[in-house]
Coordinates of C-alpha atoms and ligand atoms in Angstrom, one line a residue:
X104 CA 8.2 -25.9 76.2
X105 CA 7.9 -22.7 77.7
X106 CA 5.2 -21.2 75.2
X107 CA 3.3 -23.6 76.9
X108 CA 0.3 -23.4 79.5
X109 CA 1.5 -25.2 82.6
X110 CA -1.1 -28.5 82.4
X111 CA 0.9 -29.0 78.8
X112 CA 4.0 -28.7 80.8
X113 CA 2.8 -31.1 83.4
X114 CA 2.2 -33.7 80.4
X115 CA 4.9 -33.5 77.9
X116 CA 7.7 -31.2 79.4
X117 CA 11.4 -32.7 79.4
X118 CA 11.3 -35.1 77.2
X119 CA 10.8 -35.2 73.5
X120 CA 11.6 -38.8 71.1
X121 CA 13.4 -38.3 68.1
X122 CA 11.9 -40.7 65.0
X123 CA 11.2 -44.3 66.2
X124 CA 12.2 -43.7 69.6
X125 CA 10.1 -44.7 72.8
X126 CA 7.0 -42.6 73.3
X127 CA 7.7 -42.9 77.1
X128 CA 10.3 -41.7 78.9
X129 CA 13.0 -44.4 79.3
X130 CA 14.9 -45.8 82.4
X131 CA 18.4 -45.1 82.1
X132 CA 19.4 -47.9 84.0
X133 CA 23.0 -47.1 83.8
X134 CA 25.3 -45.9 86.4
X135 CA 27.9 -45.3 83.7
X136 CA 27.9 -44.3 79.6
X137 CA 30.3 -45.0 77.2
X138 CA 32.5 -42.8 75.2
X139 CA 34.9 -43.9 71.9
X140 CA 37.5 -41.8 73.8
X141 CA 39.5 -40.9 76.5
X142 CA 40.0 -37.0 75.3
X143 CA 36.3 -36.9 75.0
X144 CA 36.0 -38.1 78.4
X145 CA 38.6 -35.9 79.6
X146 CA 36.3 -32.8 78.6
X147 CA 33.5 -33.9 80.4
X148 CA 35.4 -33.7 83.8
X149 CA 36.6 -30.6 83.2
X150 CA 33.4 -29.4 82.7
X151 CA 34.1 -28.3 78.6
X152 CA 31.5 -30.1 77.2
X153 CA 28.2 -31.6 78.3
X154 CA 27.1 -35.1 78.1
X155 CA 26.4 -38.2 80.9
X156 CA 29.3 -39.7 82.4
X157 CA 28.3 -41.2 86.3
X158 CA 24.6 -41.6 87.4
X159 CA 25.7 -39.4 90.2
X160 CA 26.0 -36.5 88.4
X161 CA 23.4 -36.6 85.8
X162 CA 21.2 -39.4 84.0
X163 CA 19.3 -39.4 81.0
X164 CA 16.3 -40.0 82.9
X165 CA 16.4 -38.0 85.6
X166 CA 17.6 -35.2 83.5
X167 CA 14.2 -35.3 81.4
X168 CA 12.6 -34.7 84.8
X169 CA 14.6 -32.2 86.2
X170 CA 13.9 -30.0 82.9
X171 CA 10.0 -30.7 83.3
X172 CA 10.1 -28.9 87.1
X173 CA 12.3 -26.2 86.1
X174 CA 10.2 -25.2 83.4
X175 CA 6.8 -25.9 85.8
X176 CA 8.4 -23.3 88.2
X177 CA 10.4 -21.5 85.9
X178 CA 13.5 -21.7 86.7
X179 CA 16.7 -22.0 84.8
X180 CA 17.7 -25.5 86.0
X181 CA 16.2 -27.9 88.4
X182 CA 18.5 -30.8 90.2
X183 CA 16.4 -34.0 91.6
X184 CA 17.6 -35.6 95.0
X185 CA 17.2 -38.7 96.9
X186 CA 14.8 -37.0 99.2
X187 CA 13.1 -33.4 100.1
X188 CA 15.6 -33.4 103.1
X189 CA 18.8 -33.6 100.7
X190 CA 17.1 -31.1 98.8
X191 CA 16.6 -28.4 101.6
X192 CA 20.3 -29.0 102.9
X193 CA 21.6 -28.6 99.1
X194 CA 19.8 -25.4 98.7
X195 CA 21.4 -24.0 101.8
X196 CA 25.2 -25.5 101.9
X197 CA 25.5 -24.8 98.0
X198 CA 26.2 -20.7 99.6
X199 CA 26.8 -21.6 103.5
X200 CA 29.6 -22.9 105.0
X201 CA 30.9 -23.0 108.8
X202 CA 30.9 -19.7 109.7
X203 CA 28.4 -18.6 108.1
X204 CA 24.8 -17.1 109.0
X205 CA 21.1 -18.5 108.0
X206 CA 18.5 -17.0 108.9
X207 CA 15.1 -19.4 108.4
X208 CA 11.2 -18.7 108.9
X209 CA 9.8 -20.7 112.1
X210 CA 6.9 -22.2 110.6
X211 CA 8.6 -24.8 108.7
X212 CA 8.5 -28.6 108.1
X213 CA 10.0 -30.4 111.3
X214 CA 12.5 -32.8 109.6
X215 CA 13.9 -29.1 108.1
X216 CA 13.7 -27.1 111.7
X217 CA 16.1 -30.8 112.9
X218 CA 18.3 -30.4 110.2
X219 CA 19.2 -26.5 110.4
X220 CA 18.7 -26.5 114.5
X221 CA 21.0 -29.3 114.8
X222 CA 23.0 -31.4 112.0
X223 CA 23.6 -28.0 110.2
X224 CA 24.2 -26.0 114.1
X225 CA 26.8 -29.2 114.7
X226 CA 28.8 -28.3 111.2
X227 CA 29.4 -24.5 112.6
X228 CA 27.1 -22.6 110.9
X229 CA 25.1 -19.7 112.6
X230 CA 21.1 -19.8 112.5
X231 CA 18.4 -17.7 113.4
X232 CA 14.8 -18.7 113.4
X233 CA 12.4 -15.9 112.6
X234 CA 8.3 -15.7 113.0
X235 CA 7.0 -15.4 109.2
X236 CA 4.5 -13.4 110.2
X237 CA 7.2 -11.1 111.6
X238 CA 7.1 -7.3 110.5
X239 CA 9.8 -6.4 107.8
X240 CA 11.9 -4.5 110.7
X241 CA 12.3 -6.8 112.6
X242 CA 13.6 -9.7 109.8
X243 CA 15.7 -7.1 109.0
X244 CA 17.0 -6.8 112.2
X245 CA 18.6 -10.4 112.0
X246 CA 20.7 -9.9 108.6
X247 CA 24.2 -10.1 109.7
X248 CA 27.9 -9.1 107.7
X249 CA 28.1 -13.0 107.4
X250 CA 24.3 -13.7 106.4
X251 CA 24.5 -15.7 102.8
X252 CA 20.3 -17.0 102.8
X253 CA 16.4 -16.6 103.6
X254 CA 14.7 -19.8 104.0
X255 CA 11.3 -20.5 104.1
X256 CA 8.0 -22.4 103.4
X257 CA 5.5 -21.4 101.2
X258 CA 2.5 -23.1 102.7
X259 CA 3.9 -24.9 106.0
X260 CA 3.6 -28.4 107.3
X261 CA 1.9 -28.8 109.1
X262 CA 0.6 -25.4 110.6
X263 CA -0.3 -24.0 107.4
X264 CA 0.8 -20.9 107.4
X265 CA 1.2 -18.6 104.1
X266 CA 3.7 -16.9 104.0
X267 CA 3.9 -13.5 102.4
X268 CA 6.8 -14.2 99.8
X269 CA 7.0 -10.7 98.4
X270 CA 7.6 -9.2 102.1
X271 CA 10.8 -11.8 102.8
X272 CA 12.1 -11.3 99.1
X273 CA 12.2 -7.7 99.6
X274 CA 14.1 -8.2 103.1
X275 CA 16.5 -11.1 101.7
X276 CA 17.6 -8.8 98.6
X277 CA 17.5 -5.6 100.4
X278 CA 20.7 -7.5 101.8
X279 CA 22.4 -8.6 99.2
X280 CA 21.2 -12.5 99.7
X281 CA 18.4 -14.8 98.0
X282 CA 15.4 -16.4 99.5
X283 CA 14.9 -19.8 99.2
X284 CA 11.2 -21.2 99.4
X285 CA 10.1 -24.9 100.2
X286 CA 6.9 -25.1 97.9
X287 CA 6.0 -28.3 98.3
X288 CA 2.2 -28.2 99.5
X289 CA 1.5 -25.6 96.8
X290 CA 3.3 -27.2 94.1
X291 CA 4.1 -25.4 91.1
X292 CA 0.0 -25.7 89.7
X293 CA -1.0 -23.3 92.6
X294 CA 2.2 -21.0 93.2
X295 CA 5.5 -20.0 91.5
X296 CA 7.2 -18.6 93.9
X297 CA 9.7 -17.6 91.3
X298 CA 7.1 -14.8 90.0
X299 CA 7.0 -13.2 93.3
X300 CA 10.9 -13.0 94.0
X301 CA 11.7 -16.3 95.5
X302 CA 15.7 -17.3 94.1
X303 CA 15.5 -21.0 95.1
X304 CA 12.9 -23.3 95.6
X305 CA 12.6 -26.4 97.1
X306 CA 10.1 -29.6 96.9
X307 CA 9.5 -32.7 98.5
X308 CA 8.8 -34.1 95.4
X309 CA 7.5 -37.0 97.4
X310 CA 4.0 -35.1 98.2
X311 CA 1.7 -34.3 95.7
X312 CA 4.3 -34.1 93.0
X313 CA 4.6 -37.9 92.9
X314 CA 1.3 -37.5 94.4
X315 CA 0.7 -41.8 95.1
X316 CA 3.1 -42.1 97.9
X317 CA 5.6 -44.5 95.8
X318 CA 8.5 -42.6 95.5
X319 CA 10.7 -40.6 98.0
X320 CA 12.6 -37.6 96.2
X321 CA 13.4 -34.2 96.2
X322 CA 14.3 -31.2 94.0
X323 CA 15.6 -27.8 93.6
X324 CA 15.1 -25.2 91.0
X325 CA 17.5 -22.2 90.5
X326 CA 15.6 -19.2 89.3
X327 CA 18.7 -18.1 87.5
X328 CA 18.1 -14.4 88.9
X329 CA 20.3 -13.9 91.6
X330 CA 23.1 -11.9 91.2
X331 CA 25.8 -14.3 92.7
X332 CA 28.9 -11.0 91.7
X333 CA 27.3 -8.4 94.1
X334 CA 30.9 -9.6 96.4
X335 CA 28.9 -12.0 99.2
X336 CA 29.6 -14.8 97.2
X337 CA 33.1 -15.9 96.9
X338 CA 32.5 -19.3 96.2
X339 CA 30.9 -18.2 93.0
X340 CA 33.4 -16.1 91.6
X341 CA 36.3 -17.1 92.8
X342 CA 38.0 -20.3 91.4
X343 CA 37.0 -24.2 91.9
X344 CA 40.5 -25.6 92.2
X345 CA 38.8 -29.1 92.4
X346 CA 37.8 -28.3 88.7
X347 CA 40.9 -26.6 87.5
X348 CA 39.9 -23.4 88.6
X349 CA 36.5 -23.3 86.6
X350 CA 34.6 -19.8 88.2
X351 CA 31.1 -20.8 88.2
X352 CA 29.3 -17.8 87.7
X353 CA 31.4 -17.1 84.2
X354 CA 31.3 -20.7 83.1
X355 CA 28.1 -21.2 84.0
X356 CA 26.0 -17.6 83.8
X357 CA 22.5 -17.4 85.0
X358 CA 22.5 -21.1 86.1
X359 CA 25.6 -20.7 87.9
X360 CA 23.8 -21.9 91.3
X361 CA 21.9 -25.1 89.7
X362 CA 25.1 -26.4 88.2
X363 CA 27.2 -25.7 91.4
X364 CA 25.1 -28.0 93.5
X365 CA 25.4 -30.1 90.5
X366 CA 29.3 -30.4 89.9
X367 CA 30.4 -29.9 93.3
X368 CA 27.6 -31.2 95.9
X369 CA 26.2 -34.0 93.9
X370 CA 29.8 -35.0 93.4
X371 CA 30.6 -35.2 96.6
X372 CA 27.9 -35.8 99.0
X373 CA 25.8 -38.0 95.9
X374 CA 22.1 -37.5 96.8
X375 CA 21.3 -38.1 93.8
X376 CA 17.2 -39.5 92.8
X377 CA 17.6 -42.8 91.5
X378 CA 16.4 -43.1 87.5
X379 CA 13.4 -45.6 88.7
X380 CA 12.1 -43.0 91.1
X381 CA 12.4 -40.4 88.4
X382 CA 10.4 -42.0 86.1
X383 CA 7.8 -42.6 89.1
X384 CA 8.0 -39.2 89.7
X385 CA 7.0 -38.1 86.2
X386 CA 4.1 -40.4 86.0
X387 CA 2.8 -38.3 88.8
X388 CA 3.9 -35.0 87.3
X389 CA 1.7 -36.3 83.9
X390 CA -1.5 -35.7 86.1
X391 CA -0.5 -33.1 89.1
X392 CA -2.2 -30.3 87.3
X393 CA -5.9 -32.5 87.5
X394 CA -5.2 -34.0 91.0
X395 CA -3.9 -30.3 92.6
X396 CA -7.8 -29.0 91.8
X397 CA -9.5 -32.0 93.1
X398 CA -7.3 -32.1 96.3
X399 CA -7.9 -28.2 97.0
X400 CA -12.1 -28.9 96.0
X401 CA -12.5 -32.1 98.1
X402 CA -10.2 -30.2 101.4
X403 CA -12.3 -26.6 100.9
X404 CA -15.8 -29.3 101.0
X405 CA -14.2 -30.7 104.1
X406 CA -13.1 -27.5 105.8
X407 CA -16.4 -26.3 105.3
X408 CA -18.1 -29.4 106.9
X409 CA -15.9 -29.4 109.7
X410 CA -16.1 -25.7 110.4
X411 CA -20.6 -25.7 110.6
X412 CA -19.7 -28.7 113.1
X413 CA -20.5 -28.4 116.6
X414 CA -18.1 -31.7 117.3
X415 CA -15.0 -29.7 116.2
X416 CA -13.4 -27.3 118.2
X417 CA -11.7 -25.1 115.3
X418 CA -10.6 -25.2 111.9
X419 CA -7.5 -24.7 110.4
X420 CA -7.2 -24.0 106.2
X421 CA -6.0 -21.1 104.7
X422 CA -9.1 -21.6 101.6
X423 CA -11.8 -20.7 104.7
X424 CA -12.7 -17.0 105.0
X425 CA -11.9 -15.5 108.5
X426 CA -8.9 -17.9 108.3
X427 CA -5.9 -15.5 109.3
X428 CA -4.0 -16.5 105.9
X429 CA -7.4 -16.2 103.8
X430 CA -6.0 -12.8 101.9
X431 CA -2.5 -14.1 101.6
X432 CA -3.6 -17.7 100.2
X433 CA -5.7 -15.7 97.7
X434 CA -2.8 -13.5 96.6
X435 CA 0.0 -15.9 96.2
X436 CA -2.6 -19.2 95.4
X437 CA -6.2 -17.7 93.6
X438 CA -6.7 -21.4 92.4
X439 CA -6.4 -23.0 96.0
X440 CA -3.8 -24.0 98.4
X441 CA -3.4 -27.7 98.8
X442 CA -5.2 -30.2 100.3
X443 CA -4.3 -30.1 104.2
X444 CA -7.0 -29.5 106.7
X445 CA -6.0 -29.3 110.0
X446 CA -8.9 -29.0 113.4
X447 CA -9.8 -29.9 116.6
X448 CA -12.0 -32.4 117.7
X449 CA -13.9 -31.0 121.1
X450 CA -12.7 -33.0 124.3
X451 CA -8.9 -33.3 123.5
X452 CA -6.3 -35.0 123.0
X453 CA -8.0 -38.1 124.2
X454 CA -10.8 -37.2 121.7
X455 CA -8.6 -37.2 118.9
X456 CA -6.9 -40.5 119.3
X457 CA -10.6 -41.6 119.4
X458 CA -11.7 -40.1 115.9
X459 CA -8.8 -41.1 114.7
X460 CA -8.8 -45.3 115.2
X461 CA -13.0 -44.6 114.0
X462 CA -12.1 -43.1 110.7
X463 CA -12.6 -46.2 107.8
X464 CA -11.7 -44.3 104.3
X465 CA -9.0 -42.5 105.7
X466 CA -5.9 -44.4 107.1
X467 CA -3.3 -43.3 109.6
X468 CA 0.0 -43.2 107.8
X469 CA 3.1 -40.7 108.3
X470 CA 2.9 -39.5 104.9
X471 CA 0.3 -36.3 103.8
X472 CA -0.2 -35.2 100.3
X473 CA -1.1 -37.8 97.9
X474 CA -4.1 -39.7 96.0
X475 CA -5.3 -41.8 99.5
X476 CA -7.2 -39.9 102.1
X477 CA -5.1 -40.2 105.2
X478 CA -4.7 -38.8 108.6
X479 CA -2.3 -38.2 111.3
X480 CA -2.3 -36.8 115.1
X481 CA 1.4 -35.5 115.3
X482 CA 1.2 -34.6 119.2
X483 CA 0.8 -39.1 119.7
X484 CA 3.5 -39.5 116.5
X485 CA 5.8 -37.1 114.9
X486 CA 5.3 -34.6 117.8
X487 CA 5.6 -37.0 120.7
X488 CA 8.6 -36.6 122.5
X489 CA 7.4 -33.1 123.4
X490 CA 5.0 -31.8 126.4
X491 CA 2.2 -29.6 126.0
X492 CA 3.9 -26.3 126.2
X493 CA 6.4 -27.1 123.4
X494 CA 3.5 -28.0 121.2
X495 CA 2.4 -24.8 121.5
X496 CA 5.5 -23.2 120.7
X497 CA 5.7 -25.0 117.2
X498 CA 2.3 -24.8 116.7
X499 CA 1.2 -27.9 117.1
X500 CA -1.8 -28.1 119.7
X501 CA -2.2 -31.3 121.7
X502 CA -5.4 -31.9 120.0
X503 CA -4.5 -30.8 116.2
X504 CA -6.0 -33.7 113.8
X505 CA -3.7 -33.3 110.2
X506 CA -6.3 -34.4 107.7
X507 CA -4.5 -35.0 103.9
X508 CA -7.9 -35.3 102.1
X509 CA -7.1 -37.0 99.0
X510 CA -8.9 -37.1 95.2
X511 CA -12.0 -39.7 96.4
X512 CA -15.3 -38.8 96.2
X513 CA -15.9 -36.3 99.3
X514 CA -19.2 -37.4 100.2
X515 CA -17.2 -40.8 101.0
X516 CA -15.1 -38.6 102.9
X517 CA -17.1 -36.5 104.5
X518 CA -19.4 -39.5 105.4
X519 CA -16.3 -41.1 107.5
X520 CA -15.3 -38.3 109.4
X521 CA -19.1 -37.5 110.5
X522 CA -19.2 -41.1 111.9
X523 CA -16.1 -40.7 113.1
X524 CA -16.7 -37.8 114.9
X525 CA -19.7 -39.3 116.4
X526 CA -17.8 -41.9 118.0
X527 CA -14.8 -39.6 119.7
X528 CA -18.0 -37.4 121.1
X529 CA -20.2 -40.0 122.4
X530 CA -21.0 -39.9 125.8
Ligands
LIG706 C1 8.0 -34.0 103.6 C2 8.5 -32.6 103.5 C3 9.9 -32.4 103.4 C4 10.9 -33.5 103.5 O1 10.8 -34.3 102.3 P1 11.2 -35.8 102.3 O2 11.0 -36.2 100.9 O3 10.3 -36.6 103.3 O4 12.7 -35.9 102.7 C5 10.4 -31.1 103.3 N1 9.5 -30.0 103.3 C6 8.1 -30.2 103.4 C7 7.2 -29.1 103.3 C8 7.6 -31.5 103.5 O5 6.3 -31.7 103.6

């Protein structure tokens, strides 16, 4: 569907019935599929022909979905997982392996920062964590002989910074390596980081892609750009013995990294998204190209309230000018970021807890990005086994209020947090 505008896409990509068959996407809920025989079968593990054979690898259902995001962002080949964590560690173990070197932007989401700074630290591979807003020669400076990926965030979670995606391409294929990019505040409606170099990209597809906080999932899109040959990548030219020697980027040409992750890390480590949450998913993809505008229209009205008021201390969104990302969001998202607002209230962190158990529209929950207004104050939750100082450090003040405005009516909204506000500030 790729002659398409993208709010076609959004509606109809993926999946097309043949004569009589169901207008909406089925549930495949199979784990296995049936063949008439065992030569056919045969084939299909060794990779010769395509077709379904283990829920694991591919379903009918999912598969409908996975082409819809690829050709939202696209990419050559997109590949659903459980969650958005199984999809960041996919991207980056489908080229790393102990040994080997990753070098990742600082200002990402903090269940990614655990998993490289730790799980993926514990499994022997080298990382190095890098300011985004870091000049070119320095990034540069951390590209090492054994250095196989650039990872980043588009629009981070929760500090909001924008990256500039041109600058870290340039730096990541000046060495021979691709940049990966978690888009998920963005989502493919207000960026494609694929136009401006990215090689990879990543979603929680559990944010605004699902968009009503029903189903947990993940994806990742290959670009189908990189040159895998340039000699860094063994594991993409040299032969899968596991698959009777198949060498990916021959079998499998520009969607040689998609079908890797496919064959050989679905099959083994079996992340796969579940065919009920892939038809959620797509429900919420039907819509995500009217809810994106009326997230990023309801967050700019509440940015702007909360910036001309004297009860908030600052205001963080990338949509207000005299924000530090203003030029870059405009560049890389002209039709709005997403719909994260994060401030201050004045008097601290005790302050915020108080707004915070006023609010009545907008309900504290863990989750950001979807339909329901909703709020969270990650210094008392997410953020709470560190002390002030380390806030700082990740950019998380003590008294920074993460507001997900959702697609109500923003007077509503607007009319909560003014009470609310009132209440933390009363004397
Ligand atoms: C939530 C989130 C993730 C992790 O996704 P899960 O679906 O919760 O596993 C990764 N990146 C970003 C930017 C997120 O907001």
């Amino acid at each position: 569907m790729s002659q398409f505008k993208i709010a076609t896409k959004c509606v109809q990509s993926g999946y097309s019935p043949k004569n009589g068959e169901p207008r909406v996407l089925p549930i495949a809920q199979s784990t296995t599929y049936k063949y008439d025989s065992s030569v056919q079968m045969a084939k299909l593990f060794d990779l010769e022909e395509d077709g379904f054979f283990y829920t694991r690898l591919a379903n009918p259902t999912v598969d409908a979905v996975e082409k819809k995001i690829a050709d939202l962002e696209g990419g050559v080949m997109a590949i659903l997982t459980s969650s958005g964590q199984a999809a960041s560690m996919y991207s980056v173990l489908n080229v790393c392996k102990a040994g080997d070197h990753l070098i990742s932007s600082s200002a990402i989401y903090g269940g990614t920062f655990n998993l490289f700074n730790k799980t993926l630290r514990d499994m022997g591979l080298e990382i190095d964590f890098c300011d985004p807003d870091a000049p070119a020669e320095e990034i540069n400076k951390l590209f090492k002989d054994n250095t196989k990926c650039v990872f980043t965030e588009m629009l981070s979670n929760p500090a909001l910074t924008v990256l500039d995606l041109e600058k870290w391409a340039e730096a990541a294929h000046s060495h021979g390596v691709p940049l990966i990019v978690d888009n998920t505040f963005p989502t493919a409606i207000n960026c494609r980081p694929i136009e401006f170099g990215a090689d990879v990209v990543v979603h929680s597809t559990s944010k605004y892609m699902d968009g009503h906080a029903c189903a947990l999932g993940g994806v990742v899109v290959d670009s189908g750009k990189f040159d895998w040959k340039n000699g860094k990548f063994p594991m993409f030219t040299q032969p899968d013995e596991t698959y009777h020697g198949v060498v990916y980027a021959d079998h499998f040409g520009p969607a040689a990294y998609g079908a890797k992750i496919r064959v050989h890390l679905m099959r083994d480590m079996g992340a796969m998204m579940a065919p009920q949450n892939a038809f959620l998913l797509n429900l919420g993809l039907e819509t995500l190209h009217l809810r994106m505008p009326r997230h990023c229209e309801n967050a700019q009205a509440v940015a702007e309230f909360l910036a001309n008021d004297e009860r908030v201390a600052w205001v963080n969104f990338p949509g207000l000018p005299g924000n530090k990302y203003y030029e870059l969001a405009q560049k890389y998202m002209p039709n709005g970021t997403c719909g994260v607002v994060s401030f201050g209230v004045k008097g601290g962190r005790e302050a915020a807890t108080k707004f915070m158990d006023s609010l009545h529209l907008a309900a504290i929950v863990t989750h950001v990005a979807d339909a329901r207004t909703c709020v969270l104050h990650p210094a008392s939750t997410t953020h709470r086994q560190l002390n002030d100082r380390e806030l700082e450090e990740c950019g998380v003040s003590p008294d920074l209020i993460r507001f997900s405005v959702g697609i109500e009516d923003v007077s509503d909204i607007i009319a909560d947090l003014d009470q609310a506000l009132s209440a933390a500030t009363a004397k």
